[in-house]
Coordinates of C-alpha atoms and ligand atoms in Angstrom, one line a residue:
Chain A
M294 CA 72.4 -13.5 -17.2
R295 CA 72.0 -10.6 -14.9
D296 CA 73.5 -12.6 -12.0
I297 CA 76.5 -13.6 -14.0
F298 CA 77.0 -10.0 -15.1
L299 CA 76.6 -8.7 -11.6
E300 CA 79.0 -11.3 -10.1
E301 CA 81.6 -10.1 -12.5
V302 CA 80.9 -6.5 -11.6
Y303 CA 81.2 -7.6 -7.9
R304 CA 84.7 -8.8 -8.6
I305 CA 85.6 -5.7 -10.5
M306 CA 84.2 -3.5 -7.6
K307 CA 87.5 -4.3 -5.8
R308 CA 88.9 -1.6 -8.0
E309 CA 88.2 1.5 -6.0
D310 CA 87.0 3.8 -8.8
I311 CA 83.8 2.0 -9.5
F312 CA 80.4 3.2 -8.5
F313 CA 77.2 1.2 -8.7
L314 CA 73.7 2.8 -8.9
S315 CA 70.5 0.9 -8.8
D316 CA 67.0 2.0 -10.0
D317 CA 65.4 0.2 -7.0
F318 CA 66.0 -3.1 -8.6
G319 CA 67.3 -6.1 -6.7
S320 CA 69.1 -9.4 -7.0
P321 CA 70.9 -11.6 -4.5
V322 CA 74.3 -10.6 -5.9
L323 CA 73.3 -7.0 -5.4
D324 CA 72.8 -7.6 -1.7
Q325 CA 76.3 -8.8 -1.5
L326 CA 77.6 -5.9 -3.4
R327 CA 75.8 -3.5 -1.1
R328 CA 77.1 -5.2 2.0
D329 CA 80.7 -5.2 0.9
F330 CA 81.0 -1.9 -0.8
P331 CA 78.5 0.3 1.0
E332 CA 80.1 3.6 0.1
R333 CA 80.1 2.9 -3.6
F334 CA 76.6 1.4 -3.9
V335 CA 73.5 3.5 -4.0
N336 CA 69.9 2.6 -4.7
V337 CA 68.8 5.9 -6.0
G338 CA 65.1 5.1 -5.5
I339 CA 62.5 4.9 -8.3
A340 CA 63.9 7.8 -10.3
E341 CA 65.4 7.0 -13.6
Q342 CA 66.1 10.6 -14.8
N343 CA 67.9 11.4 -11.6
L344 CA 69.8 8.2 -11.9
I345 CA 71.2 9.0 -15.4
N346 CA 72.4 12.5 -14.6
L347 CA 73.8 11.4 -11.3
A348 CA 75.8 8.8 -13.2
A349 CA 77.0 11.5 -15.6
G350 CA 78.2 13.7 -12.7
L351 CA 80.0 10.8 -11.0
A352 CA 81.6 9.9 -14.3
L353 CA 82.9 13.4 -14.9
E354 CA 84.6 13.1 -11.5
G355 CA 86.4 10.1 -12.8
W356 CA 84.3 7.2 -11.5
T357 CA 83.4 4.2 -13.7
V358 CA 79.6 4.0 -13.2
Y359 CA 77.2 1.1 -13.5
A360 CA 73.6 2.0 -13.6
Y361 CA 71.3 -0.9 -13.1
G362 CA 67.5 -1.3 -13.7
I363 CA 64.6 -2.7 -15.7
A364 CA 65.4 -2.4 -19.4
A365 CA 62.2 -0.7 -20.5
F366 CA 62.5 2.0 -17.8
L367 CA 66.3 2.4 -17.9
S368 CA 66.3 2.9 -21.7
M369 CA 63.1 4.9 -22.2
R370 CA 62.1 6.7 -19.1
A371 CA 65.2 8.8 -19.2
Y372 CA 66.1 8.8 -22.9
E373 CA 66.5 12.5 -23.0
Q374 CA 68.9 12.4 -20.1
V375 CA 70.8 9.6 -21.8
R376 CA 70.9 11.6 -25.0
V377 CA 72.2 14.8 -23.5
N378 CA 74.3 13.7 -20.6
L379 CA 75.8 10.5 -21.8
A380 CA 75.7 10.4 -25.6
M381 CA 76.4 14.1 -26.3
L382 CA 78.7 14.7 -23.4
S383 CA 80.9 11.7 -24.2
Q384 CA 81.7 13.1 -27.6
W385 CA 84.1 15.5 -25.8
R386 CA 84.6 14.2 -22.4
D387 CA 85.9 10.9 -21.2
I388 CA 83.1 9.2 -19.2
N389 CA 82.5 5.6 -18.5
V390 CA 78.9 4.9 -17.8
N391 CA 77.4 1.5 -18.2
L392 CA 73.6 1.0 -18.4
V393 CA 72.9 -2.5 -17.2
A394 CA 69.4 -3.1 -18.6
V395 CA 67.6 -6.3 -17.5
G396 CA 64.5 -7.6 -19.2
A397 CA 65.3 -7.7 -23.0
G398 CA 62.4 -8.1 -25.4
V399 CA 59.5 -10.0 -23.8
S400 CA 61.5 -11.7 -21.1
Y401 CA 59.0 -10.1 -18.7
D402 CA 56.3 -11.8 -20.7
V403 CA 53.2 -11.8 -18.5
S404 CA 53.9 -8.4 -17.0
G405 CA 52.4 -6.9 -20.1
P406 CA 53.5 -4.4 -22.7
S407 CA 54.6 -1.8 -20.2
H408 CA 57.4 -4.1 -19.2
H409 CA 58.2 -5.4 -22.7
C410 CA 61.2 -3.8 -24.2
L411 CA 61.1 -3.9 -28.0
E412 CA 62.4 -0.5 -28.9
D413 CA 65.7 -0.2 -27.1
L414 CA 68.0 -1.7 -29.7
G415 CA 66.9 0.9 -32.3
L416 CA 66.8 3.8 -29.8
M417 CA 70.3 3.1 -28.4
R418 CA 71.8 2.4 -31.8
M419 CA 70.6 5.7 -33.0
L420 CA 72.5 7.7 -30.4
P421 CA 76.0 8.8 -31.5
N422 CA 78.8 7.6 -29.3
M423 CA 76.8 4.9 -27.7
T424 CA 78.1 1.3 -27.5
V425 CA 75.3 -1.3 -27.6
F426 CA 75.8 -4.9 -26.3
S427 CA 73.2 -7.7 -26.5
P428 CA 74.8 -10.9 -25.2
S429 CA 73.2 -14.3 -25.7
D430 CA 74.9 -16.1 -22.8
G431 CA 76.8 -15.9 -19.6
I432 CA 80.3 -16.3 -21.0
L433 CA 79.7 -13.2 -23.1
C434 CA 78.3 -11.4 -20.0
E435 CA 81.5 -12.0 -18.1
E436 CA 83.7 -10.7 -21.0
I437 CA 81.4 -7.7 -21.5
A438 CA 81.5 -6.8 -17.8
D439 CA 85.3 -6.9 -17.9
Y440 CA 85.4 -4.8 -21.1
T441 CA 83.0 -2.2 -19.7
A442 CA 85.2 -1.6 -16.7
K443 CA 88.2 -0.8 -19.0
A444 CA 86.7 1.0 -22.0
S445 CA 85.5 4.6 -21.8
G446 CA 82.2 5.9 -23.2
P447 CA 78.5 5.3 -22.5
K448 CA 77.4 1.7 -23.0
Y449 CA 74.0 0.0 -23.1
I450 CA 74.0 -3.7 -22.1
R451 CA 70.8 -5.4 -22.9
L452 CA 70.4 -8.5 -20.7
D453 CA 67.7 -11.1 -20.7
G454 CA 65.4 -11.3 -17.7
K455 CA 65.9 -15.1 -17.6
A456 CA 69.0 -17.3 -17.3
L457 CA 70.1 -18.6 -20.7
P458 CA 72.3 -21.6 -21.3
N459 CA 75.9 -21.0 -22.4
L460 CA 76.7 -21.0 -26.1
Y461 CA 80.4 -20.0 -26.0
K462 CA 83.3 -21.8 -24.4
G463 CA 85.2 -18.5 -24.2
I464 CA 85.7 -15.4 -26.1
G465 CA 88.8 -13.3 -26.6
A466 CA 89.0 -9.5 -26.4
E467 CA 89.4 -9.1 -30.2
E468 CA 86.5 -11.4 -30.9
L469 CA 84.4 -9.3 -28.6
K470 CA 85.2 -6.1 -30.4
C471 CA 84.4 -7.8 -33.7
G472 CA 80.8 -7.8 -32.4
F473 CA 79.6 -11.1 -33.8
S474 CA 80.3 -14.8 -34.1
E475 CA 79.3 -17.3 -36.7
I476 CA 78.4 -20.0 -34.2
R477 CA 77.1 -22.3 -36.8
R478 CA 78.3 -22.6 -40.4
G479 CA 75.7 -23.1 -43.0
E480 CA 75.5 -23.2 -46.8
K481 CA 73.0 -21.1 -48.7
L482 CA 71.2 -19.4 -45.9
C483 CA 72.0 -17.9 -42.5
I484 CA 70.1 -16.5 -39.6
V485 CA 71.5 -13.4 -38.0
A486 CA 70.2 -13.2 -34.4
T487 CA 70.8 -11.6 -31.1
G488 CA 70.2 -12.4 -27.4
Y489 CA 67.5 -14.9 -26.6
M490 CA 66.7 -15.3 -30.3
T491 CA 70.1 -16.8 -31.1
H492 CA 69.0 -19.8 -29.1
R493 CA 65.8 -20.0 -31.0
A494 CA 67.8 -19.8 -34.3
L495 CA 70.1 -22.6 -33.3
A496 CA 67.1 -24.8 -32.3
A497 CA 65.5 -24.1 -35.7
C498 CA 68.6 -25.1 -37.5
E499 CA 68.9 -28.3 -35.6
S500 CA 65.4 -29.3 -36.6
L501 CA 66.3 -28.6 -40.3
K502 CA 69.3 -30.9 -40.1
S503 CA 67.2 -34.0 -40.7
E504 CA 66.0 -32.5 -44.0
I505 CA 69.7 -31.9 -45.0
I506 CA 69.3 -28.2 -45.0
D507 CA 72.3 -26.6 -43.5
V508 CA 71.5 -23.1 -42.2
G509 CA 74.2 -20.9 -40.5
V510 CA 73.7 -18.8 -37.4
I511 CA 75.5 -15.6 -36.7
D512 CA 75.1 -14.2 -33.2
V513 CA 75.5 -10.5 -33.0
F514 CA 76.3 -9.5 -29.4
L515 CA 77.7 -6.0 -30.1
L516 CA 75.5 -3.9 -32.3
K517 CA 77.6 -0.8 -32.1
P518 CA 80.4 -0.3 -33.0
F519 CA 81.3 -3.6 -34.7
D520 CA 83.6 -4.8 -37.4
E521 CA 81.5 -4.0 -40.5
G522 CA 84.1 -5.4 -43.0
K523 CA 84.3 -8.7 -41.3
L524 CA 80.5 -9.1 -40.8
F525 CA 79.9 -8.3 -44.5
E526 CA 82.6 -10.8 -45.5
T527 CA 80.8 -13.5 -43.5
L528 CA 77.4 -12.6 -44.9
E529 CA 78.9 -12.7 -48.4
R530 CA 79.2 -16.4 -48.2
Y531 CA 75.4 -16.8 -48.1
D532 CA 72.8 -16.3 -50.7
G533 CA 70.0 -15.3 -48.3
I534 CA 69.8 -13.9 -44.8
V535 CA 67.1 -14.0 -42.1
T536 CA 67.4 -11.5 -39.3
L537 CA 65.8 -12.6 -36.0
E538 CA 65.3 -10.4 -33.0
E539 CA 63.0 -9.8 -30.0
G540 CA 62.4 -6.2 -31.0
F541 CA 60.3 -4.3 -33.5
V542 CA 61.4 -4.7 -37.1
N543 CA 61.9 -1.8 -39.5
K544 CA 62.9 0.4 -36.6
G545 CA 66.7 0.4 -36.8
G546 CA 67.3 -2.7 -34.6
L547 CA 69.3 -5.7 -35.8
D548 CA 67.5 -5.9 -39.1
G549 CA 68.3 -2.3 -39.8
L550 CA 71.9 -2.9 -39.0
I551 CA 72.1 -5.8 -41.5
S552 CA 70.1 -4.2 -44.3
S553 CA 72.1 -1.0 -44.2
L554 CA 75.4 -3.0 -44.2
L555 CA 74.3 -4.9 -47.2
E556 CA 73.1 -1.8 -49.0
K557 CA 76.3 0.0 -48.2
N558 CA 78.2 -2.7 -49.9
G559 CA 75.9 -2.8 -52.9
S560 CA 74.7 -6.3 -52.1
R561 CA 71.3 -7.5 -53.2
K562 CA 70.9 -10.7 -51.3
S563 CA 67.5 -11.8 -50.4
L564 CA 66.7 -10.7 -46.9
A565 CA 63.9 -11.4 -44.5
A566 CA 63.4 -9.6 -41.2
L567 CA 61.7 -11.4 -38.3
G568 CA 60.7 -9.6 -35.2
F569 CA 57.7 -7.8 -33.7
K570 CA 55.5 -6.1 -36.2
D571 CA 54.4 -2.5 -35.9
A572 CA 52.0 -3.1 -33.0
Y573 CA 52.1 -3.8 -29.2
T574 CA 51.0 -7.2 -28.0
F575 CA 48.4 -6.9 -25.3
D576 CA 47.4 -10.6 -25.3
V577 CA 48.6 -12.2 -22.1
G578 CA 50.9 -15.2 -22.3
N579 CA 54.3 -16.7 -21.7
R580 CA 57.2 -15.9 -24.0
E581 CA 56.5 -18.8 -26.3
Y582 CA 52.9 -17.7 -26.7
L583 CA 53.9 -14.1 -27.4
H584 CA 56.4 -15.3 -30.0
R585 CA 53.8 -17.5 -31.7
L586 CA 51.4 -14.5 -32.0
N587 CA 54.2 -12.6 -33.7
Q588 CA 55.4 -15.4 -35.9
L589 CA 58.7 -15.8 -34.0
D590 CA 58.1 -19.4 -33.0
E591 CA 60.2 -22.1 -34.5
E592 CA 57.5 -23.2 -36.9
S593 CA 57.2 -19.8 -38.4
I594 CA 60.9 -19.4 -38.7
L595 CA 61.2 -22.7 -40.5
R596 CA 58.5 -21.6 -42.8
T597 CA 60.4 -18.4 -43.7
I598 CA 63.6 -20.3 -44.3
K599 CA 61.9 -22.9 -46.5
S600 CA 60.2 -20.2 -48.6
M601 CA 63.5 -18.5 -49.1
L602 CA 65.1 -21.7 -50.3
D603 CA 62.4 -22.4 -52.8
Chain B
M199 CA 45.1 -15.4 -8.3
I200 CA 48.8 -14.6 -7.9
H201 CA 49.5 -18.1 -6.7
R202 CA 47.8 -19.6 -9.7
A203 CA 49.6 -17.1 -11.9
G204 CA 53.0 -18.2 -10.5
S205 CA 54.2 -14.6 -10.4
G206 CA 53.0 -11.2 -9.3
H207 CA 53.0 -8.7 -6.5
P208 CA 51.0 -9.8 -3.4
G209 CA 52.5 -7.3 -0.9
G210 CA 51.5 -4.2 -2.7
A211 CA 48.1 -5.6 -3.7
L212 CA 47.2 -6.5 -0.1
S213 CA 48.1 -3.2 1.3
L214 CA 45.4 -1.3 -0.7
V215 CA 42.5 -3.7 -0.3
E216 CA 40.6 -1.6 2.2
I217 CA 41.1 1.6 0.3
L218 CA 39.6 -0.1 -2.8
A219 CA 36.9 -1.8 -0.9
E220 CA 35.8 1.5 0.6
L221 CA 35.9 3.4 -2.7
Y222 CA 34.0 0.8 -4.6
A223 CA 31.5 -0.2 -2.0
R224 CA 30.6 3.1 -0.6
R225 CA 31.9 6.1 -2.5
M226 CA 32.4 5.7 -6.2
R227 CA 29.6 6.0 -8.7
F228 CA 30.1 3.6 -11.6
D229 CA 28.1 1.3 -13.9
P230 CA 29.8 -2.0 -14.8
E231 CA 27.3 -2.2 -17.7
H232 CA 28.6 1.1 -19.1
P233 CA 32.3 1.3 -18.2
D234 CA 32.5 4.5 -20.3
W235 CA 29.6 6.3 -18.6
P236 CA 30.8 9.9 -18.7
D237 CA 29.7 10.8 -15.2
R238 CA 31.4 7.8 -13.5
D239 CA 34.1 8.5 -10.9
R240 CA 37.5 7.7 -12.1
L241 CA 40.0 5.5 -10.3
I242 CA 43.6 5.3 -11.5
L243 CA 45.9 2.8 -9.9
S244 CA 49.2 4.5 -10.6
K245 CA 51.1 1.8 -8.7
G246 CA 50.0 -0.6 -11.4
H247 CA 51.6 -3.7 -10.0
G248 CA 48.9 -3.8 -7.2
V249 CA 46.4 -4.6 -9.9
P250 CA 45.3 -8.0 -8.6
A251 CA 43.4 -6.2 -5.8
L252 CA 41.7 -3.9 -8.4
Y253 CA 40.8 -6.9 -10.7
A254 CA 39.1 -8.5 -7.6
A255 CA 37.1 -5.3 -7.0
L256 CA 36.1 -5.0 -10.7
A257 CA 35.1 -8.7 -10.9
W258 CA 33.1 -8.4 -7.7
Y259 CA 31.1 -5.6 -9.2
G260 CA 30.6 -7.4 -12.4
Y261 CA 32.9 -5.7 -14.9
F262 CA 33.9 -9.2 -15.9
P263 CA 33.2 -12.7 -14.5
K264 CA 34.8 -13.7 -11.2
E265 CA 36.1 -16.9 -12.8
E266 CA 38.2 -14.7 -15.1
L267 CA 40.3 -13.7 -12.1
L268 CA 42.0 -17.0 -12.3
T269 CA 43.4 -16.1 -15.7
L270 CA 45.6 -13.5 -14.2
R271 CA 48.9 -13.5 -16.1
R272 CA 47.9 -16.6 -17.9
T273 CA 48.2 -17.4 -21.6
D274 CA 45.3 -16.4 -23.7
G275 CA 43.7 -14.1 -21.1
R276 CA 43.5 -10.4 -20.9
L277 CA 44.4 -9.8 -17.3
E278 CA 48.0 -8.7 -17.5
G279 CA 50.3 -8.2 -14.6
H280 CA 49.7 -4.5 -14.9
P281 CA 46.5 -2.5 -15.7
D282 CA 45.5 -2.3 -19.3
R283 CA 43.2 0.5 -20.3
C284 CA 42.7 -0.9 -23.8
R285 CA 41.1 -4.2 -23.1
V286 CA 40.0 -4.6 -19.5
P287 CA 36.7 -2.8 -18.7
G288 CA 36.8 -0.6 -15.6
I289 CA 40.5 0.1 -15.9
E290 CA 41.0 3.9 -16.4
A291 CA 44.7 4.0 -17.1
S292 CA 47.4 1.7 -18.4
T293 CA 50.1 1.9 -15.7
G294 CA 53.0 -0.3 -14.7
S295 CA 55.6 2.3 -15.4
L296 CA 55.6 4.0 -12.1
G297 CA 55.1 7.7 -11.5
Q298 CA 52.7 8.5 -14.3
G299 CA 49.2 8.0 -13.0
L300 CA 48.7 11.3 -11.1
S301 CA 49.3 13.3 -14.3
I302 CA 46.7 11.2 -16.2
G303 CA 44.3 11.8 -13.3
I304 CA 44.9 15.5 -13.6
G305 CA 43.9 15.3 -17.2
H306 CA 40.6 13.7 -16.2
A307 CA 40.0 16.2 -13.4
L308 CA 40.8 19.2 -15.6
S309 CA 38.4 17.9 -18.2
G310 CA 35.7 17.2 -15.7
R311 CA 35.9 20.8 -14.5
L312 CA 35.7 22.2 -18.0
D313 CA 32.8 20.0 -18.9
Q314 CA 31.1 20.8 -15.6
R315 CA 30.8 17.2 -14.7
T316 CA 30.6 16.2 -11.1
Y317 CA 32.7 13.1 -11.1
R318 CA 35.8 12.9 -8.9
T319 CA 39.1 11.4 -9.9
F320 CA 41.0 9.2 -7.4
V321 CA 44.6 8.2 -7.9
I322 CA 46.4 5.6 -5.8
L323 CA 50.2 5.9 -5.6
G324 CA 52.8 3.9 -3.8
D325 CA 55.2 5.4 -1.2
G326 CA 58.2 4.2 -3.3
E327 CA 56.5 5.5 -6.5
I328 CA 56.4 9.1 -5.3
Q329 CA 60.2 9.1 -5.6
E330 CA 59.6 9.6 -9.3
G331 CA 60.1 13.3 -10.3
Q332 CA 56.9 13.3 -12.5
V333 CA 54.8 12.9 -9.4
W334 CA 56.0 16.2 -8.1
E335 CA 55.5 18.0 -11.4
A336 CA 51.9 16.7 -11.3
A337 CA 51.6 17.8 -7.6
L338 CA 52.6 21.3 -8.5
F339 CA 50.2 21.5 -11.4
A340 CA 47.2 20.2 -9.5
S341 CA 47.4 22.7 -6.8
A342 CA 48.3 25.6 -9.1
H343 CA 45.2 24.8 -11.0
R344 CA 43.1 24.3 -7.9
L345 CA 41.8 20.9 -8.9
D346 CA 39.5 20.2 -5.9
N347 CA 37.9 17.3 -7.9
L348 CA 41.1 15.3 -7.5
T349 CA 42.0 13.1 -4.6
A350 CA 45.2 11.1 -4.3
F351 CA 45.9 8.2 -1.9
I352 CA 49.4 7.3 -1.0
D353 CA 49.7 3.7 0.1
C354 CA 52.4 4.2 2.6
N355 CA 53.4 0.6 3.3
G356 CA 57.0 1.4 4.1
F357 CA 58.6 -0.7 1.4
Q358 CA 59.5 -0.5 -2.2
L359 CA 61.0 -3.2 -4.5
D360 CA 64.5 -3.6 -3.0
D361 CA 64.1 -2.6 0.7
A362 CA 62.4 -0.2 3.1
V363 CA 61.6 3.2 1.6
E364 CA 63.2 4.9 4.6
K365 CA 66.4 3.1 3.9
I366 CA 66.5 3.7 0.2
L367 CA 65.3 7.2 -0.3
S368 CA 63.2 8.7 2.5
I369 CA 60.0 10.5 1.5
E370 CA 59.3 11.7 5.0
P371 CA 57.8 13.9 6.3
V372 CA 55.4 13.0 3.5
A373 CA 52.3 14.9 4.8
E374 CA 54.3 18.2 5.1
K375 CA 55.7 17.8 1.6
W376 CA 52.3 17.6 0.0
E377 CA 51.0 20.4 2.2
S378 CA 53.9 22.6 1.1
F379 CA 53.0 21.8 -2.5
G380 CA 49.5 23.2 -1.9
W381 CA 47.5 20.1 -1.2
A382 CA 45.0 19.5 1.6
V383 CA 46.4 16.5 3.5
R384 CA 44.9 13.9 5.8
E385 CA 46.8 11.1 7.4
I386 CA 45.0 7.9 8.3
D387 CA 45.2 4.2 9.1
G388 CA 44.8 2.7 5.6
H389 CA 43.3 -0.5 7.0
S390 CA 40.5 1.2 9.0
L391 CA 37.4 1.3 6.9
G392 CA 36.0 3.9 9.2
E393 CA 39.0 6.2 8.8
I394 CA 39.0 5.7 5.0
E395 CA 35.3 6.5 4.8
E396 CA 35.7 9.6 6.9
A397 CA 38.8 10.8 4.9
I398 CA 37.0 10.4 1.6
R399 CA 34.1 12.5 3.0
W400 CA 36.6 15.1 4.1
A401 CA 38.2 15.1 0.6
D402 CA 34.8 15.6 -1.0
G403 CA 34.4 18.8 1.1
V404 CA 37.8 20.3 0.3
R405 CA 37.4 23.4 -1.9
G406 CA 40.0 25.2 -4.0
K407 CA 42.8 22.6 -3.8
P408 CA 43.5 19.0 -4.5
S409 CA 43.4 16.6 -1.6
V410 CA 45.7 13.7 -0.6
I411 CA 45.1 11.0 1.9
V412 CA 48.3 9.6 3.3
A413 CA 47.3 6.0 4.2
R414 CA 49.6 4.3 6.7
T415 CA 49.4 0.6 5.6
V416 CA 51.1 -2.7 6.1
K417 CA 52.6 -4.4 3.0
G418 CA 51.1 -7.9 2.7
K419 CA 48.3 -7.0 5.1
G420 CA 46.1 -9.9 6.2
V421 CA 48.6 -12.7 5.8
S422 CA 50.9 -13.1 8.8
F423 CA 54.0 -14.2 7.0
M424 CA 53.6 -11.6 4.3
E425 CA 53.0 -8.6 6.6
G426 CA 56.0 -6.3 6.5
N427 CA 58.0 -9.0 4.7
N428 CA 59.2 -7.5 1.5
D429 CA 60.2 -10.9 0.1
F430 CA 56.6 -10.8 -1.1
H431 CA 56.9 -7.6 -3.0
G432 CA 57.3 -9.4 -6.3
R433 CA 56.9 -13.1 -5.9
A434 CA 54.0 -15.5 -5.8
P435 CA 53.4 -17.7 -2.7
T436 CA 54.4 -21.4 -3.0
D437 CA 51.8 -24.1 -2.7
E438 CA 52.4 -24.4 1.0
E439 CA 52.4 -20.7 1.6
F440 CA 49.2 -20.4 -0.4
E441 CA 47.4 -22.9 1.7
H442 CA 48.6 -21.3 4.8
A443 CA 47.5 -17.9 3.6
M444 CA 44.1 -19.1 2.6
K445 CA 43.6 -20.7 5.9
E446 CA 44.4 -17.4 7.7
L447 CA 42.0 -15.6 5.5
G448 CA 39.3 -18.1 6.2
A449 CA 39.1 -19.4 2.7
H450 CA 39.4 -22.9 1.2
P451 CA 42.1 -23.1 -1.4
E452 CA 40.8 -26.3 -2.9
R453 CA 37.4 -24.8 -3.6
E454 CA 38.8 -21.5 -4.8
A455 CA 36.3 -20.4 -2.3
F456 CA 36.5 -16.7 -2.9
L457 CA 34.5 -17.2 -6.1
Ligands
TPP129 C1 59.3 3.6 -13.9 C2 59.4 2.3 -13.1 N1 60.6 2.0 -12.6 C3 60.8 0.8 -11.9 C4 59.8 -0.1 -11.8 C5 59.9 -1.4 -11.1 N2 59.2 -1.5 -9.8 C6 58.0 -2.2 -9.8 S1 57.3 -2.1 -8.3 C7 58.5 -1.2 -7.7 C8 58.5 -0.7 -6.2 C9 57.3 0.1 -6.0 O1 57.2 0.5 -4.6 P1 55.9 1.2 -4.0 O2 55.5 2.3 -4.9 O3 56.2 1.5 -2.6 O4 54.8 0.0 -4.2 P2 54.4 -1.1 -3.1 O5 55.2 -1.0 -1.9 O6 53.0 -0.7 -2.9 O7 54.5 -2.4 -3.8 C10 59.5 -0.9 -8.6 C11 60.7 -0.2 -8.4 C12 58.5 0.3 -12.4 N3 57.5 -0.6 -12.4 N4 58.4 1.5 -13.1
MG130 MG1 55.5 0.8 -0.9

């Protein structure tokens, strides 16, 4: 994911008003970028707060800025700086700063809770003027990278720490702005997921096929702003909805987005929110294991779906 | 450990082995049977990704069985890739997010002084880590409050995640910086047990200000192909590299001989 996004940024770097900042985070593509654009690439060191304000200063001077780092630290270590110097400032001034955050959810599984990132969707969505992307594959990453170079404003791009297989064949600019895609049509029930969990949702639906239960999957890749009318229209076709995310639930993440959309439209569909409960996970294990502990494995998802269909 | 885990940070673990060895073997007062003993000396590994070295020390002194070391980063264990204060005995602070340990150490030191306890607080920082602004907020505080029961080590191995510290964001002259922040400073070879021992004794004698020991080290020390090779900042050795490394260290990989 990160490499696809960075490769696209590398191509965009040919445009001379683009500046790339790294929070001492590497990647092979980054080495290439540093080599070919040495004046417009800076590793600022391990200093997130400095990084964000530096980006703001550059953006005020007209640069399009990419700020790259580990998701947990990029989103939370300098949240105040993001709030004041990106979110607030951008209400009045035209700045283009893109936070490229790698390590969504528990993609850094065995690194432990300090490296898990389960709060960022809610935190970033809460900030006025912020755009929040959470792509589920490389095709989206490319499109998003192109979009970020053109569109003004502060943006948070939540990327998985691991490579994910492609789900899309291509995606148009309008579709991207719409914010979601119904990648699998179902009947009574649909799962609304984001990022890595969209893959999990699809797998769960596949295994239900043999039982002739047709569950839909909606992939939300842009959590803010998105086409609310269209998303509600799509949800309207279902009786029940399950939200599925690698983040805390009841904290304004994807589940909050869906429940407030339904509420706003006076809908009273049955709704289940799957995600991490109100506790950190200290147990060590790979992603699958951490999911199992938090009832996010396929079996648990199927259980939820079946209980809703009963 | 890291080989078995399949991921981790060998370089920054190997550079601080002698510092930990000296502290645990000769200087610190602690009781593995009573990890919360109020008078124990505190050790905070602020550069949390170096934790495999600390786990080894803790297991050696019996905080948990040596066999458990092989569960590093493995499913169903408790040895995370970064120190966890909540579940692992002997760990004083949950770190992993860099730049935060010195401030925590100050809390312990301040408390120790108020409670008139004689323990000392040691904090180990990375040379890349001290680029974090919080480290310097803490540095100001510790000297302003004359915390002479606090000693920091800076593991100056010359590299951070992406490249050499000198190339990314120089911290030099590091000794002068700490001195100007009001700290007593000693610069040593961080792989010489004798120099470490001597420096710790010196720190114990410093009055009226905190002390910092700038330890010049080699990232990946002890394994020829890891020394100064930042490729091993954050990746585990392959099977072949592991065997090679164990041979160099005089251990037998097939017997997990270090147990
Ligand atoms: C706040 C924060 N930002 C970024 C990282 C990612 N990171 C992990 S290790 C590392 C480099 C650390 O360099 P240094 O302190 O010199 O440690 P050493 O060379 O001993 O490994 C970075 C940037 C982190 N863990 N925490
Ligand atoms: Mg270093």
